[in-house]
mmCIF file of C-alpha atoms in Angstrom:
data_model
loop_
_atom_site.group_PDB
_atom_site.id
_atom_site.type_symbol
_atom_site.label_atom_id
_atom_site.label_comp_id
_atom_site.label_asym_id
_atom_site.label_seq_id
_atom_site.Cartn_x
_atom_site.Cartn_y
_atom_site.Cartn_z
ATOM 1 C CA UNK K 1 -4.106 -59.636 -64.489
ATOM 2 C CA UNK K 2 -5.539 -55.875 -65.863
ATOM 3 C CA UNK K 3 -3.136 -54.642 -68.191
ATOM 4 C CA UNK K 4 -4.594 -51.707 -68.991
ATOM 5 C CA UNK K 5 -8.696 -49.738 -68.505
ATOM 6 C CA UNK K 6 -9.595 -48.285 -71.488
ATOM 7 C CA UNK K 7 -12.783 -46.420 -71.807
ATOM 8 C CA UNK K 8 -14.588 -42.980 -70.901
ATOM 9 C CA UNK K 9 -13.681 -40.810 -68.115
ATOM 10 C CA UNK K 10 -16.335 -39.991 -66.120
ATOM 11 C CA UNK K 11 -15.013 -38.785 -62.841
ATOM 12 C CA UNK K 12 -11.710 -36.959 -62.380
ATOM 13 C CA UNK K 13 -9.739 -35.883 -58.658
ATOM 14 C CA UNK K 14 -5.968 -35.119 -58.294
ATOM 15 C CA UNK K 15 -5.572 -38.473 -57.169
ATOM 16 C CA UNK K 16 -8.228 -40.315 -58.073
ATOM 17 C CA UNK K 17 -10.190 -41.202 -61.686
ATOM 18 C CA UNK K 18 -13.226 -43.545 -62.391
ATOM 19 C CA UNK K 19 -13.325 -44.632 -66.077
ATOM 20 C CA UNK K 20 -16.223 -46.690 -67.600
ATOM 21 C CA UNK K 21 -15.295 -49.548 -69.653
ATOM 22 C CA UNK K 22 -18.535 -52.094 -70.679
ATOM 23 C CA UNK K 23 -20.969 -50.561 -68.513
ATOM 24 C CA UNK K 24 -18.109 -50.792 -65.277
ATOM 25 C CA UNK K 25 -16.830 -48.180 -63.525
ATOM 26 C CA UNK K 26 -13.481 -48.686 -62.271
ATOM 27 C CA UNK K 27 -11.831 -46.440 -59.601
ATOM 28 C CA UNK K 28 -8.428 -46.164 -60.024
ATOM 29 C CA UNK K 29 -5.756 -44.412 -57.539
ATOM 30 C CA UNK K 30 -3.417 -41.887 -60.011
ATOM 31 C CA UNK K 31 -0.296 -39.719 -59.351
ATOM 32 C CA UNK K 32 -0.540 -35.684 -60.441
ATOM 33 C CA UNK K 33 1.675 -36.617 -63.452
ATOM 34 C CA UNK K 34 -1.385 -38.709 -64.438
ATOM 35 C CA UNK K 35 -4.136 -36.354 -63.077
ATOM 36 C CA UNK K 36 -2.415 -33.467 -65.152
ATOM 37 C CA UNK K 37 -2.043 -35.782 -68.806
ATOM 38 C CA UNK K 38 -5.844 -36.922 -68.803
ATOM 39 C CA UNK K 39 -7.121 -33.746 -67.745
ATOM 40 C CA UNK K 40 -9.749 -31.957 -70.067
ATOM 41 C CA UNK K 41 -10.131 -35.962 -72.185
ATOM 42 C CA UNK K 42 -13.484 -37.833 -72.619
ATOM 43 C CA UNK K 43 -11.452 -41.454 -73.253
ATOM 44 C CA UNK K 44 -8.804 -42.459 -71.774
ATOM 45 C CA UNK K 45 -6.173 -45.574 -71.211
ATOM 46 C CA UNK K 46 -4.306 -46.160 -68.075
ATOM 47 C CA UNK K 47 -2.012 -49.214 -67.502
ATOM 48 C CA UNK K 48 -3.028 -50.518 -64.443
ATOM 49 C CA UNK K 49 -1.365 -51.814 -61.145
ATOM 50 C CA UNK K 50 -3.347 -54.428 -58.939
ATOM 51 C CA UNK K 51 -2.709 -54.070 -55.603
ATOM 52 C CA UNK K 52 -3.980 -56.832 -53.529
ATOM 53 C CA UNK K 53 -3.444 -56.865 -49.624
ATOM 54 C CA UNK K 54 -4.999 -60.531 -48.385
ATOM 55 C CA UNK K 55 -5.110 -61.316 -44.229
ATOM 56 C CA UNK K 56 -6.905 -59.539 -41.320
ATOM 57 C CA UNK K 57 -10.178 -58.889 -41.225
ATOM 58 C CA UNK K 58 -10.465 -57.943 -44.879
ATOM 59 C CA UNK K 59 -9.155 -58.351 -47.859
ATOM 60 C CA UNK K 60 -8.380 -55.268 -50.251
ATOM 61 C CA UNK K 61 -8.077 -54.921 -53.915
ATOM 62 C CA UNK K 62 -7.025 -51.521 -54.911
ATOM 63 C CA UNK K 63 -6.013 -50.583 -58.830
ATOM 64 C CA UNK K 64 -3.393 -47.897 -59.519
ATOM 65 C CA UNK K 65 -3.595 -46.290 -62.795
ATOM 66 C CA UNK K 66 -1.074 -44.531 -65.701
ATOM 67 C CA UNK K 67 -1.593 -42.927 -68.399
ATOM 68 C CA UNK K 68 2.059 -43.939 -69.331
ATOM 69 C CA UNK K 69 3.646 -47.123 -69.267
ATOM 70 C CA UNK K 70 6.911 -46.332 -67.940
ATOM 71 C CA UNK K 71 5.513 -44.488 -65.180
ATOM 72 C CA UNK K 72 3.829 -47.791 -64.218
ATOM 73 C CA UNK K 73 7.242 -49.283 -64.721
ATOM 74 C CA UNK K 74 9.379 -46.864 -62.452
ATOM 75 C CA UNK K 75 6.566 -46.988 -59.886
ATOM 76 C CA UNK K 76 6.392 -50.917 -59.876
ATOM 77 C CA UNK K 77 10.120 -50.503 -59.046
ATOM 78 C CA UNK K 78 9.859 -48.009 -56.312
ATOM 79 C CA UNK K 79 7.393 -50.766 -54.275
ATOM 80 C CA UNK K 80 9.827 -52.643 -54.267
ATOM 81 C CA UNK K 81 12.046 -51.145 -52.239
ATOM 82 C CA UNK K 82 12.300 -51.751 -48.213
ATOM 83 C CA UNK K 83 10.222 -48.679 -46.372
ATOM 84 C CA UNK K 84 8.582 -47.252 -49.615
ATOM 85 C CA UNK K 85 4.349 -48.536 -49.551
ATOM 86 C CA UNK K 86 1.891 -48.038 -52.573
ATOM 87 C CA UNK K 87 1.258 -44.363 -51.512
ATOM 88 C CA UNK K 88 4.395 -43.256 -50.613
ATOM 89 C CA UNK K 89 5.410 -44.358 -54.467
ATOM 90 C CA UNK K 90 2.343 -42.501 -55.942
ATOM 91 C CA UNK K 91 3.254 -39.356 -53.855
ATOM 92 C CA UNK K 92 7.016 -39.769 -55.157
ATOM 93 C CA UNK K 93 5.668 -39.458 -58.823
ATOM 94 C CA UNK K 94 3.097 -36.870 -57.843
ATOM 95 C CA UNK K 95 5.787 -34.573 -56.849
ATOM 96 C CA UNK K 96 8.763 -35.122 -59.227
ATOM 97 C CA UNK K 97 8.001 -36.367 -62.959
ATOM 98 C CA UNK K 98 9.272 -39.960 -64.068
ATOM 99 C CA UNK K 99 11.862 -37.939 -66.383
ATOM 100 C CA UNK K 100 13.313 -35.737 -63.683
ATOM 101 C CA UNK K 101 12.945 -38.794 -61.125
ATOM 102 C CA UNK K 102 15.137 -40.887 -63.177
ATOM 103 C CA UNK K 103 17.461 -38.209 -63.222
ATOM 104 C CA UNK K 104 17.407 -37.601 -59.660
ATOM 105 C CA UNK K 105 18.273 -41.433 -59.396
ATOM 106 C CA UNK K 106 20.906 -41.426 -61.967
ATOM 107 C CA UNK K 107 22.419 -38.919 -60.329
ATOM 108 C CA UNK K 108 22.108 -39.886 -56.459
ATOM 109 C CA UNK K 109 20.328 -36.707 -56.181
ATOM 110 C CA UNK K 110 19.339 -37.515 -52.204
ATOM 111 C CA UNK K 111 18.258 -33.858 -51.664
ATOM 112 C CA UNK K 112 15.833 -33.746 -54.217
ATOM 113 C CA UNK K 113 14.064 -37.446 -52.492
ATOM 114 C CA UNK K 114 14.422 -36.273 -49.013
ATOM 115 C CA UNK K 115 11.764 -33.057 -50.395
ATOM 116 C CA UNK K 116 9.310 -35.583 -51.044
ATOM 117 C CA UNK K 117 6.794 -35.532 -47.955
ATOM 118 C CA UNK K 118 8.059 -38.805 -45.832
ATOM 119 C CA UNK K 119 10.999 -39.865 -47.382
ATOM 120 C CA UNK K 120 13.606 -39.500 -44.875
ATOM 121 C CA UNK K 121 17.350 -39.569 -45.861
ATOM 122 C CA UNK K 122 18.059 -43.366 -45.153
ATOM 123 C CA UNK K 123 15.040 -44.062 -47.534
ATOM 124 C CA UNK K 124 16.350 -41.844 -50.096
ATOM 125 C CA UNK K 125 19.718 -43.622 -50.144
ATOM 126 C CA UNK K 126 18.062 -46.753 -50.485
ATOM 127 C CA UNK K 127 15.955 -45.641 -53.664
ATOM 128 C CA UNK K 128 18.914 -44.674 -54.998
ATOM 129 C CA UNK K 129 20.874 -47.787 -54.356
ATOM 130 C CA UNK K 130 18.278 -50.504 -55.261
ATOM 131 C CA UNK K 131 16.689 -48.724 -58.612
ATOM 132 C CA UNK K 132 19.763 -46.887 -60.826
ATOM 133 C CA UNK K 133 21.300 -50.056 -61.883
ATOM 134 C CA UNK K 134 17.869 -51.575 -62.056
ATOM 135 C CA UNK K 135 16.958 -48.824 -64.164
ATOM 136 C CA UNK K 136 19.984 -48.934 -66.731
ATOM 137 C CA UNK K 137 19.296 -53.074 -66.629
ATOM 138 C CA UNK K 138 15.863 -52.369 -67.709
ATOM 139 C CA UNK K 139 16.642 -49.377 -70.446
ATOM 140 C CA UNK K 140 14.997 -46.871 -68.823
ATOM 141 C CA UNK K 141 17.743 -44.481 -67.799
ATOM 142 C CA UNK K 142 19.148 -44.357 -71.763
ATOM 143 C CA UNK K 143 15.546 -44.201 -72.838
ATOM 144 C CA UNK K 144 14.625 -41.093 -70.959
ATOM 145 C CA UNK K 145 18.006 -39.323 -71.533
ATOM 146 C CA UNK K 146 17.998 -39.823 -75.373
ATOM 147 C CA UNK K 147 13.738 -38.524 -75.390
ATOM 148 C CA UNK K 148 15.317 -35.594 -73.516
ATOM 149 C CA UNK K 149 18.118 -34.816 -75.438
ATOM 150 C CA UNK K 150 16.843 -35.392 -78.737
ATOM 151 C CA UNK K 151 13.774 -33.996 -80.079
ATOM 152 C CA UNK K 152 10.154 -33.080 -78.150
ATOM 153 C CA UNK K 153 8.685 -36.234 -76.493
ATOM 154 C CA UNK K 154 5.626 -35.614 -78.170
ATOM 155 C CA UNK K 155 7.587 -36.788 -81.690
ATOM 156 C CA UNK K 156 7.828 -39.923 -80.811
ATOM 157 C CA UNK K 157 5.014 -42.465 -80.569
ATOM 158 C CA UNK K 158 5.036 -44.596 -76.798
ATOM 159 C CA UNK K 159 2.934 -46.889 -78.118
ATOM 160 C CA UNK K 160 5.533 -47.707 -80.855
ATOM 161 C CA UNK K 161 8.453 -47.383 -79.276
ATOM 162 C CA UNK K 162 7.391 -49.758 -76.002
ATOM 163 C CA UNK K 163 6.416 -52.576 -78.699
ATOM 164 C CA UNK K 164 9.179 -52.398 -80.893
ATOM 165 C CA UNK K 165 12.054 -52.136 -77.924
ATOM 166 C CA UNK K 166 9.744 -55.169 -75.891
ATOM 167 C CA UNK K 167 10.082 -57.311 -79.198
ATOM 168 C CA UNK K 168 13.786 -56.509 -79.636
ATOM 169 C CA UNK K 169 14.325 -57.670 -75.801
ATOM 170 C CA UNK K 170 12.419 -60.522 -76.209
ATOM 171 C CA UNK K 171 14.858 -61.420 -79.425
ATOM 172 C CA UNK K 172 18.124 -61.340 -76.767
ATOM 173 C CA UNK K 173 18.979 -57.755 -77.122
ATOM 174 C CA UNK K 174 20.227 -55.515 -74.338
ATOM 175 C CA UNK K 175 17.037 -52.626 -73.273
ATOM 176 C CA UNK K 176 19.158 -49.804 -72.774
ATOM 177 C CA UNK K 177 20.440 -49.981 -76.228
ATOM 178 C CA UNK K 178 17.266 -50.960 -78.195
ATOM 179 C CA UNK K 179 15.925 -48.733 -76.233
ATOM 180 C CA UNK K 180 18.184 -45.869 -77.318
ATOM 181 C CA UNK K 181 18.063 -46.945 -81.181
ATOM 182 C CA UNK K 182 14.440 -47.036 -81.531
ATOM 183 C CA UNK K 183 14.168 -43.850 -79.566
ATOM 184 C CA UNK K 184 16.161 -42.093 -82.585
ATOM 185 C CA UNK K 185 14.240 -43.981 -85.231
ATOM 186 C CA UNK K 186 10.935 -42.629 -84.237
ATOM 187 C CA UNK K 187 12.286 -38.878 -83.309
ATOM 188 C CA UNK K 188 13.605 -39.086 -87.313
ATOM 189 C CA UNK K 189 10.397 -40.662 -88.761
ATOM 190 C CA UNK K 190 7.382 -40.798 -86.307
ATOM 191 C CA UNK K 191 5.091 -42.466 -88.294
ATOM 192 C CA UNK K 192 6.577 -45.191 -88.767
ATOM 193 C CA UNK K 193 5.027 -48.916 -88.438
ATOM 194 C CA UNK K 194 6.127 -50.785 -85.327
ATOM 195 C CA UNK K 195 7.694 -53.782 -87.769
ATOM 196 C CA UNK K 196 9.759 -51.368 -89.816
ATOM 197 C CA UNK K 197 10.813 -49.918 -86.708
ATOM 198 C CA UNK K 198 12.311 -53.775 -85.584
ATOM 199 C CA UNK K 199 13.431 -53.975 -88.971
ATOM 200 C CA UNK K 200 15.494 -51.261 -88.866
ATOM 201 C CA UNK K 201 16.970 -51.269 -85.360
ATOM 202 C CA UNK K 202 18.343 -54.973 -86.178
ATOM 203 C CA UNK K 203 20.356 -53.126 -88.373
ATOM 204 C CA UNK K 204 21.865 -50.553 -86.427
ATOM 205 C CA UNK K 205 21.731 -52.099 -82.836
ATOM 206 C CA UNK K 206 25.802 -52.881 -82.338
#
């Protein structure tokens, strides 16, 4: 499984890039959120999705990228949902942002799904149902709330802040509130190493 493509970007659409790792070009399918963060870069990283349709004539094996994590994390979860395909999840996050769309699903904001090109009311509803509490479950609703409410996003370091709340998940605790603590860690001192930032959320985590 690709976790992630790094290397130079050598081709660039709205909803397509092709970025050269090792001498191979890989195409990968992108939403406008991603389109609009690698624009105008030379190297690039995007997390990658493997989509891989088997039966029929042929067999397919498309890759999905983002240049964010949680993007690739929200979209994962919209796929699974009954009625919403590969596409119709990249054209989700290509017209609302993964910050305002977990709002809009925090919020069962149906009117704000149904003006996404094909998503009917029913489907809405259904995105709505199946994803907030998987979204609270997973730490991603407290995560984006506190990077909103607190300082500028750019403050705090993904990278950082995706290791240190993975480890502290993977030692028992909760997401949504490791997710939370780290968050304010980082927005106080941004630089700081990803084991400091474990060492001190053990502390404060209640």
């Amino acid at each position: 499984m690709i976790e992630y493509i790094k290397g130079e970007l050598t081709d660039l659409a709205p909803a397509q890039a092709v970025v050269e790792a090792h001498g191979v070009g890989y195409l990968l399918n992108i939403s406008l959120n991603t389109y609009t963060a690698i624009q105008g870069k030379k190297e690039v990283r995007l997390y990658v999705h493997e989509a891989i349709m088997t039966g029929g004539r042929d067999d397919s094996y498309t890759l999905y990228g983002f240049y964010a994590k949680q993007e690739r994390e929200i979209y994962r979860m919209l796929i699974t949902v009954s009625g919403v395909g590969s596409n119709t999840a990249r054209m989700i996050l290509s017209a609302i942002t993964p910050a305002d769309l977990v709002n809009v699903i925090s919020t069962g904001n149906e009117k704000a799904l149904k003006g996404v090109k094909g998503i009917g009311l029913k489907t809405a509803q259904r995105i709505i149902v199946d994803l907030r509490d998987k979204m609270t479950a997973c730490g991603i609703i407290a995560d984006m709330s506190a990077s909103s409410a607190g300082a500028p996003a750019p403050s705090v370091n993904t990278e950082v802040h995706d290791e240190a709340v993975g480890a502290l998940t993977m030692l028992g605790f909760s997401p949504a509130p490791s997710a939370k603590v780290v968050t304010e860690i980082l927005q106080g001192t941004p630089d700081m190493p990803v084991e400091q930032v474990i060492k001190l959320a053990l502390k404060m985590i209640k």
